[in-house]
Short mmCIF file of C-alpha atoms in Angstrom, two decimals:
data_model
loop_
_atom_site.label_atom_id
_atom_site.label_comp_id
_atom_site.label_asym_id
_atom_site.label_seq_id
_atom_site.Cartn_x
_atom_site.Cartn_y
_atom_site.Cartn_z
CA UNK A 1 73.34 68.79 150.77
CA UNK A 2 70.64 67.91 148.35
CA UNK A 3 70.62 65.96 145.02
CA UNK A 4 67.50 67.09 143.31
CA UNK A 5 65.32 70.35 143.08
CA UNK A 6 62.91 68.84 145.44
CA UNK A 7 65.41 69.14 148.32
CA UNK A 8 65.54 73.01 148.02
CA UNK A 9 62.69 73.87 150.48
CA UNK A 10 64.36 71.67 153.12
CA UNK A 11 67.68 73.24 152.52
CA UNK A 12 66.36 76.79 152.78
CA UNK A 13 64.87 75.99 156.16
CA UNK A 14 68.17 74.57 157.38
CA UNK A 15 69.97 77.65 155.96
CA UNK A 16 67.74 80.01 157.83
CA UNK A 17 67.87 78.07 161.13
CA UNK A 18 71.76 78.46 161.05
CA UNK A 19 72.29 74.79 161.75
CA UNK A 20 74.43 74.45 158.64
CA UNK A 21 77.65 76.16 157.50
CA UNK A 22 77.85 75.10 153.70
CA UNK A 23 74.99 73.91 151.37
CA UNK A 24 75.37 72.00 148.20
CA UNK A 25 72.43 73.36 146.23
CA UNK A 26 71.00 70.96 143.57
CA UNK A 27 71.10 72.10 140.02
CA UNK A 28 67.82 72.53 138.13
CA UNK A 29 67.03 69.68 136.06
CA UNK A 30 67.47 71.69 132.84
CA UNK A 31 70.74 72.96 133.84
CA UNK A 32 74.17 71.54 132.76
CA UNK A 33 76.10 73.67 135.37
CA UNK A 34 76.84 70.51 137.52
CA UNK A 35 78.64 68.97 134.49
CA UNK A 36 80.55 72.03 133.94
CA UNK A 37 81.81 72.13 137.35
CA UNK A 38 82.99 68.67 138.48
CA UNK A 39 83.84 70.00 142.06
CA UNK A 40 80.07 70.65 142.53
CA UNK A 41 79.20 66.97 141.95
CA UNK A 42 78.23 65.29 145.34
CA UNK A 43 81.26 62.97 145.62
CA UNK A 44 83.93 65.74 145.29
CA UNK A 45 81.86 68.36 147.17
CA UNK A 46 81.51 65.91 150.25
CA UNK A 47 84.99 64.67 149.99
CA UNK A 48 86.36 68.36 150.25
CA UNK A 49 84.51 69.00 153.45
CA UNK A 50 84.37 65.49 155.29
CA UNK A 51 87.36 65.83 157.46
CA UNK A 52 86.41 69.27 158.86
CA UNK A 53 82.73 68.49 159.30
CA UNK A 54 81.00 67.66 162.56
CA UNK A 55 77.81 66.52 160.80
CA UNK A 56 76.41 65.96 157.22
CA UNK A 57 72.82 66.54 156.55
CA UNK A 58 71.61 65.02 153.42
CA UNK A 59 68.23 65.44 151.54
CA UNK A 60 67.68 62.38 149.56
CA UNK A 61 67.47 58.46 149.64
CA UNK A 62 69.42 56.61 152.30
CA UNK A 63 70.90 54.16 149.73
CA UNK A 64 72.21 57.05 147.52
CA UNK A 65 73.82 58.68 150.78
CA UNK A 66 75.27 55.30 151.79
CA UNK A 67 76.90 54.78 148.54
CA UNK A 68 78.17 58.32 148.70
CA UNK A 69 79.89 58.19 152.16
CA UNK A 70 81.31 54.71 151.85
CA UNK A 71 84.68 55.59 150.40
CA UNK A 72 85.08 58.29 152.99
CA UNK A 73 84.41 56.21 156.15
CA UNK A 74 87.55 55.99 158.44
CA UNK A 75 87.28 55.73 162.20
CA UNK A 76 83.89 55.86 164.05
CA UNK A 77 85.58 58.12 166.60
CA UNK A 78 86.61 60.73 163.99
CA UNK A 79 83.76 60.56 161.35
CA UNK A 80 81.15 63.15 161.27
CA UNK A 81 77.54 62.37 162.10
CA UNK A 82 75.42 61.72 158.94
CA UNK A 83 71.76 62.60 158.88
CA UNK A 84 69.26 61.57 156.05
CA UNK A 85 66.16 63.59 155.46
CA UNK A 86 63.44 62.69 153.00
CA UNK A 87 62.77 65.49 150.44
CA UNK A 88 59.22 65.99 152.00
CA UNK A 89 60.74 66.59 155.46
CA UNK A 90 58.73 63.87 157.15
CA UNK A 91 61.61 61.80 158.62
CA UNK A 92 65.07 62.37 159.91
CA UNK A 93 67.38 59.35 160.05
CA UNK A 94 70.74 59.39 161.97
CA UNK A 95 72.56 57.13 159.58
CA UNK A 96 76.05 57.41 160.97
CA UNK A 97 77.58 58.65 164.33
CA UNK A 98 74.45 58.44 166.36
CA UNK A 99 76.14 58.39 169.75
CA UNK A 100 79.85 59.58 169.62
CA UNK A 101 79.28 62.08 166.87
CA UNK A 102 75.90 63.52 168.37
CA UNK A 103 73.75 62.42 165.42
CA UNK A 104 70.81 61.38 167.45
CA UNK A 105 70.93 64.61 169.37
CA UNK A 106 71.10 66.67 166.24
CA UNK A 107 68.32 64.67 164.55
CA UNK A 108 66.08 65.70 167.30
CA UNK A 109 66.97 69.44 166.62
CA UNK A 110 66.36 68.97 162.96
CA UNK A 111 63.04 67.24 163.45
CA UNK A 112 61.77 69.94 165.57
CA UNK A 113 62.70 72.50 163.00
CA UNK A 114 61.00 70.64 160.25
CA UNK A 115 58.17 69.08 162.17
CA UNK A 116 59.44 65.76 161.43
CA UNK A 117 59.72 62.27 162.99
CA UNK A 118 63.11 60.92 164.04
CA UNK A 119 63.71 57.32 162.93
CA UNK A 120 66.35 55.85 165.36
CA UNK A 121 67.68 52.37 164.58
CA UNK A 122 70.42 52.20 167.40
CA UNK A 123 69.43 49.80 170.07
CA UNK A 124 69.89 52.40 172.94
CA UNK A 125 68.04 55.04 171.32
CA UNK A 126 65.27 52.75 169.81
CA UNK A 127 64.65 51.27 173.34
CA UNK A 128 64.70 54.61 175.13
CA UNK A 129 68.00 53.71 177.12
CA UNK A 130 70.66 56.30 177.98
CA UNK A 131 73.63 56.18 175.69
CA UNK A 132 76.32 55.72 178.26
CA UNK A 133 79.17 56.20 175.65
CA UNK A 134 78.04 59.79 174.64
CA UNK A 135 75.56 61.30 177.20
CA UNK A 136 78.47 62.91 179.18
CA UNK A 137 79.50 65.29 176.42
CA UNK A 138 76.09 67.21 176.89
CA UNK A 139 77.02 67.89 180.51
CA UNK A 140 80.51 69.27 179.54
CA UNK A 141 82.14 65.95 180.55
CA UNK A 142 85.20 64.52 178.64
CA UNK A 143 85.29 60.92 177.54
CA UNK A 144 88.43 58.98 178.60
CA UNK A 145 89.70 55.51 177.90
CA UNK A 146 87.97 52.19 178.11
CA UNK A 147 86.42 49.55 176.05
CA UNK A 148 83.22 51.55 175.07
CA UNK A 149 82.06 49.16 172.55
CA UNK A 150 82.29 46.42 175.01
CA UNK A 151 80.32 48.50 177.43
CA UNK A 152 77.49 49.31 175.05
CA UNK A 153 77.25 45.53 174.13
CA UNK A 154 76.87 44.60 177.79
CA UNK A 155 74.10 47.20 178.01
CA UNK A 156 72.40 45.97 174.86
CA UNK A 157 72.43 42.57 176.47
CA UNK A 158 70.39 43.69 179.44
CA UNK A 159 73.16 43.95 181.94
CA UNK A 160 73.77 47.33 183.56
CA UNK A 161 77.48 47.98 184.16
CA UNK A 162 78.84 48.60 187.58
CA UNK A 163 79.04 52.36 187.97
CA UNK A 164 81.40 54.28 190.32
CA UNK A 165 80.97 58.00 190.49
CA UNK A 166 83.25 60.14 192.62
CA UNK A 167 82.72 63.56 191.16
CA UNK A 168 80.11 65.44 188.91
CA UNK A 169 76.41 65.83 188.97
CA UNK A 170 74.34 62.68 189.64
CA UNK A 171 71.20 63.98 188.23
CA UNK A 172 71.66 61.78 185.09
CA UNK A 173 70.78 58.71 187.36
CA UNK A 174 67.28 60.03 187.83
CA UNK A 175 66.51 60.24 183.93
CA UNK A 176 63.66 58.32 182.57
CA UNK A 177 66.12 56.74 180.01
CA UNK A 178 68.10 55.14 182.97
CA UNK A 179 66.95 51.68 183.89
CA UNK A 180 66.87 51.28 187.59
CA UNK A 181 70.23 49.64 188.22
CA UNK A 182 69.57 48.96 191.82
CA UNK A 183 72.79 48.47 193.67
CA UNK A 184 74.91 48.98 190.48
CA UNK A 185 75.80 52.54 191.28
CA UNK A 186 78.28 53.34 193.95
CA UNK A 187 78.92 56.80 195.30
CA UNK A 188 82.53 57.37 196.50
CA UNK A 189 84.12 60.16 198.37
CA UNK A 190 87.68 59.52 197.01
CA UNK A 191 89.68 57.12 194.83
CA UNK A 192 88.24 53.70 194.40
CA UNK A 193 89.28 50.11 193.61
CA UNK A 194 89.93 49.88 189.87
CA UNK A 195 89.87 45.99 189.77
CA UNK A 196 86.25 45.69 188.54
CA UNK A 197 86.23 48.27 185.59
CA UNK A 198 82.82 49.11 184.73
CA UNK A 199 81.90 52.79 184.20
CA UNK A 200 83.70 55.35 186.25
CA UNK A 201 82.92 59.02 186.52
CA UNK A 202 85.59 61.23 188.17
CA UNK A 203 89.10 62.73 187.81
CA UNK A 204 91.09 59.53 188.10
CA UNK A 205 92.51 57.60 185.17
CA UNK A 206 92.66 53.80 185.13
CA UNK A 207 90.72 50.65 183.83
CA UNK A 208 87.18 50.85 182.95
CA UNK A 209 85.29 53.25 180.74
CA UNK A 210 85.82 56.84 181.97
CA UNK A 211 83.86 60.00 181.92
CA UNK A 212 85.85 63.05 183.45
CA UNK A 213 83.67 65.87 184.86
CA UNK A 214 85.20 69.41 185.06
CA UNK A 215 85.71 68.86 188.86
CA UNK A 216 89.46 70.06 189.46
CA UNK A 217 90.52 73.54 190.20
CA UNK A 218 94.04 75.04 189.61
CA UNK A 219 95.23 78.01 191.69
CA UNK A 220 98.28 79.88 191.36
CA UNK A 221 99.84 83.24 192.58
CA UNK A 222 101.64 85.84 190.60
CA UNK A 223 103.13 89.38 190.82
CA UNK A 224 100.88 92.32 190.18
CA UNK A 225 100.28 93.06 186.46
CA UNK A 226 101.55 89.79 185.20
CA UNK A 227 100.13 89.29 181.70
CA UNK A 228 97.49 86.62 181.18
CA UNK A 229 99.38 85.14 178.34
CA UNK A 230 102.32 84.31 180.59
CA UNK A 231 100.17 82.65 183.10
CA UNK A 232 98.36 80.62 180.40
CA UNK A 233 101.72 79.64 178.79
CA UNK A 234 102.94 78.61 182.58
CA UNK A 235 100.06 76.51 183.04
CA UNK A 236 100.24 74.66 179.60
CA UNK A 237 103.95 74.10 180.03
CA UNK A 238 103.56 72.77 183.60
CA UNK A 239 100.66 70.39 182.92
#
């Protein structure tokens, strides 16, 4: 979304890239169409789309965008990512949802498109550390239960959590963004003791912060020509 005619070149680039589904085009300065259509005003336009959006890209000032989204903020686990781009396309700032909503990853895509610089203010991204509370989603993992805020505070304090990994790829451990945890990572062939919490990667549920890789297979037999919909319904009802 844009707020002034100076945002139009950036909005056109975003439209042509296919990164955005809906655009609020700013009205020309001499036009009164915005006043004639209250629903095209920035507040109502954004409110109408907020709940269904995965991300909001705003071309304008951070202060303006902050005031605009303030009444819409609910839960950090459900709010969309919000990225702010200056009208000249020099900087991309993930203002909201940098981790869980994928704002920092999207900002890298937008910056590559515009030839811009990403301005990251979150502690993990700014210091080049892996975001333990969001990195698994790009691997196809699902985030489970746990005190993720506490885990990230522990990491920000310089203390690497104890990591137990029983399933899933381990290539993430060799990334440059992973500080050398020494003996903090344990590889396990089966279920492990849940007493120490920490970060756990595997199929099991329990204490600690959990990432669940797609590591389980389901097999079933059927009569010839059984419909796929019947099998899907059977699996859904059984599980």
